[in-house]
């Protein structure tokens, strides 16, 4: 696995910062505010699954396209706030993810 | 902003699926299970910030390196479960994120 | 502190079960479904605070009654799903809370 | 349903404030801090269920008493932070819950 290719969020983080700058949102984008916003989006993601059976989830894409579309948007929202949070905390997500995968591989050896 | 470069999680999703396959974890990686695991990791992320002032958060990297290291790992954990959840739901995160950014740009015009 | 008076959720749990029975919701009220619903409500609660300063939060009741009303409803929603979750898991919340307070008093001695 | 008996958290809220006062924790117990702490506890609650099937959850009390004990403690933790959050926001939980149940009864008529 080429760890350099794992994820490239540098440009995404930069685009989100530009987006916030243009709207004068920097004042709101403290780490703690973004953490609460992330919690909010995770709640919206959870709501999509709350009354669904595993069988319904498996066929959501085909049988419930509106819900599936909503799912895609909530996944994106969680990712956007996570990348923004990492950005204001000066975290290199690519390296953080690579390090965590390496750590997990040691913690959970392949059977 | 070159949207093709925004994020490349295809290889990451593939690596995580391989990781799960090697450990016979596919049986556990239903979308609803991963949603609960994601919630757990978001909770661990929130705990890092819960008793910190904004001032302490701003200097965490310098003044509290152990907490900052922990933060990096929790950010990675949230991302890993989110990418895994998107993967089992057959979501193209790159496209979902690009679409959401485009939608946000319309919803919130630059001032 | 009279621990018997701490909280009386027996009647509340019973009322919520009756409410679910009348609507044929028992089938949906598995512990895992209620856990996801609880996560959703906690997300809605977090959203109320996400862009607020501590100063704004302190005067919310006076200065932003609509937000304060919303806050009251979300607090209630979180409690209702928590009591319902405890109920389907046959947990005596009153005893669980009393036990946890006693445990906390030992873990964190008064200074 | 006797709404006066639904829940009595006044004494619990008072006991928790006394507990915080004795430890000089008032300074930490802002609403936003408690919201993050609540999120952390909800994450710990979710982790209990994340890899469990519905069948395993149903027999947890008998088959996995250690997990069931942990579950009771996490339910208590979520409730304690929720009551504390409501307390610092000057919310009468009893009334909030009664109001929400009345609202739900109108929103979802019994079938």
PDB file of C-alpha atoms in Angstrom, chain B residues 26-96:
ATOM      1  CA  UNK B  26     -16.398  -8.336   7.148  1.00  0.00           C
ATOM      2  CA  UNK B  27     -19.141  -9.977   9.199  1.00  0.00           C
ATOM      3  CA  UNK B  28     -18.933  -7.132  11.739  1.00  0.00           C
ATOM      4  CA  UNK B  29     -18.616  -4.290   9.254  1.00  0.00           C
ATOM      5  CA  UNK B  30     -22.271  -3.652   8.565  1.00  0.00           C
ATOM      6  CA  UNK B  31     -23.192  -0.015   8.010  1.00  0.00           C
ATOM      7  CA  UNK B  32     -25.084   0.182  11.313  1.00  0.00           C
ATOM      8  CA  UNK B  33     -22.204  -1.329  13.268  1.00  0.00           C
ATOM      9  CA  UNK B  34     -19.771   1.097  11.654  1.00  0.00           C
ATOM     10  CA  UNK B  35     -22.138   3.970  12.441  1.00  0.00           C
ATOM     11  CA  UNK B  36     -22.035   3.022  16.144  1.00  0.00           C
ATOM     12  CA  UNK B  37     -18.243   2.655  16.002  1.00  0.00           C
ATOM     13  CA  UNK B  38     -18.003   6.091  14.371  1.00  0.00           C
ATOM     14  CA  UNK B  39     -20.131   7.518  17.195  1.00  0.00           C
ATOM     15  CA  UNK B  40     -17.754   5.961  19.698  1.00  0.00           C
ATOM     16  CA  UNK B  41     -14.721   7.562  18.069  1.00  0.00           C
ATOM     17  CA  UNK B  42     -16.426  10.958  17.842  1.00  0.00           C
ATOM     18  CA  UNK B  43     -17.081  10.656  21.566  1.00  0.00           C
ATOM     19  CA  UNK B  44     -13.384  10.027  22.202  1.00  0.00           C
ATOM     20  CA  UNK B  45     -12.543  13.048  20.070  1.00  0.00           C
ATOM     21  CA  UNK B  46     -14.991  15.231  22.020  1.00  0.00           C
ATOM     22  CA  UNK B  47     -13.454  14.142  25.341  1.00  0.00           C
ATOM     23  CA  UNK B  48     -10.138  15.679  24.293  1.00  0.00           C
ATOM     24  CA  UNK B  49     -11.750  19.127  24.162  1.00  0.00           C
ATOM     25  CA  UNK B  50     -14.317  18.864  26.964  1.00  0.00           C
ATOM     26  CA  UNK B  51     -12.534  20.716  29.801  1.00  0.00           C
ATOM     27  CA  UNK B  52     -10.160  22.779  27.640  1.00  0.00           C
ATOM     28  CA  UNK B  53     -10.445  26.527  27.130  1.00  0.00           C
ATOM     29  CA  UNK B  54     -10.061  27.943  23.620  1.00  0.00           C
ATOM     30  CA  UNK B  55      -6.688  29.308  24.755  1.00  0.00           C
ATOM     31  CA  UNK B  56      -5.512  25.880  25.879  1.00  0.00           C
ATOM     32  CA  UNK B  57      -6.658  24.356  22.601  1.00  0.00           C
ATOM     33  CA  UNK B  58      -4.670  26.928  20.613  1.00  0.00           C
ATOM     34  CA  UNK B  59      -1.417  25.982  22.372  1.00  0.00           C
ATOM     35  CA  UNK B  60      -2.103  22.252  22.753  1.00  0.00           C
ATOM     36  CA  UNK B  61       0.467  21.276  20.128  1.00  0.00           C
ATOM     37  CA  UNK B  62       3.255  23.046  22.042  1.00  0.00           C
ATOM     38  CA  UNK B  63       2.094  22.772  25.648  1.00  0.00           C
ATOM     39  CA  UNK B  64       0.465  19.348  25.785  1.00  0.00           C
ATOM     40  CA  UNK B  65       2.110  17.095  23.182  1.00  0.00           C
ATOM     41  CA  UNK B  66       0.613  13.897  24.662  1.00  0.00           C
ATOM     42  CA  UNK B  67      -2.900  15.299  24.259  1.00  0.00           C
ATOM     43  CA  UNK B  68      -2.042  16.512  20.753  1.00  0.00           C
ATOM     44  CA  UNK B  69      -0.770  13.035  19.816  1.00  0.00           C
ATOM     45  CA  UNK B  70      -4.013  11.565  21.151  1.00  0.00           C
ATOM     46  CA  UNK B  71      -5.966  14.115  19.126  1.00  0.00           C
ATOM     47  CA  UNK B  72      -4.204  13.067  15.928  1.00  0.00           C
ATOM     48  CA  UNK B  73      -5.077   9.428  16.583  1.00  0.00           C
ATOM     49  CA  UNK B  74      -8.740  10.165  17.269  1.00  0.00           C
ATOM     50  CA  UNK B  75      -9.036  12.304  14.134  1.00  0.00           C
ATOM     51  CA  UNK B  76      -7.594   9.354  12.210  1.00  0.00           C
ATOM     52  CA  UNK B  77     -10.003   6.903  13.862  1.00  0.00           C
ATOM     53  CA  UNK B  78     -13.026   9.026  12.943  1.00  0.00           C
ATOM     54  CA  UNK B  79     -11.794   9.299   9.350  1.00  0.00           C
ATOM     55  CA  UNK B  80     -11.093   5.572   9.078  1.00  0.00           C
ATOM     56  CA  UNK B  81     -14.574   4.560  10.252  1.00  0.00           C
ATOM     57  CA  UNK B  82     -16.182   7.207   8.049  1.00  0.00           C
ATOM     58  CA  UNK B  83     -14.313   5.970   4.950  1.00  0.00           C
ATOM     59  CA  UNK B  84     -15.156   2.376   5.863  1.00  0.00           C
ATOM     60  CA  UNK B  85     -18.840   3.252   6.326  1.00  0.00           C
ATOM     61  CA  UNK B  86     -18.884   5.056   2.970  1.00  0.00           C
ATOM     62  CA  UNK B  87     -17.152   2.064   1.396  1.00  0.00           C
ATOM     63  CA  UNK B  88     -19.675  -0.547   2.558  1.00  0.00           C
ATOM     64  CA  UNK B  89     -22.456   1.816   1.406  1.00  0.00           C
ATOM     65  CA  UNK B  90     -20.711   2.089  -2.015  1.00  0.00           C
ATOM     66  CA  UNK B  91     -20.390   5.874  -1.694  1.00  0.00           C
ATOM     67  CA  UNK B  92     -17.789   7.715  -3.757  1.00  0.00           C
ATOM     68  CA  UNK B  93     -16.620  10.103  -1.028  1.00  0.00           C
ATOM     69  CA  UNK B  94     -14.662  12.228  -3.469  1.00  0.00           C
ATOM     70  CA  UNK B  95     -17.776  12.927  -5.504  1.00  0.00           C
ATOM     71  CA  UNK B  96     -19.979  13.310  -2.414  1.00  0.00           C
TER      72      UNK B  96
END
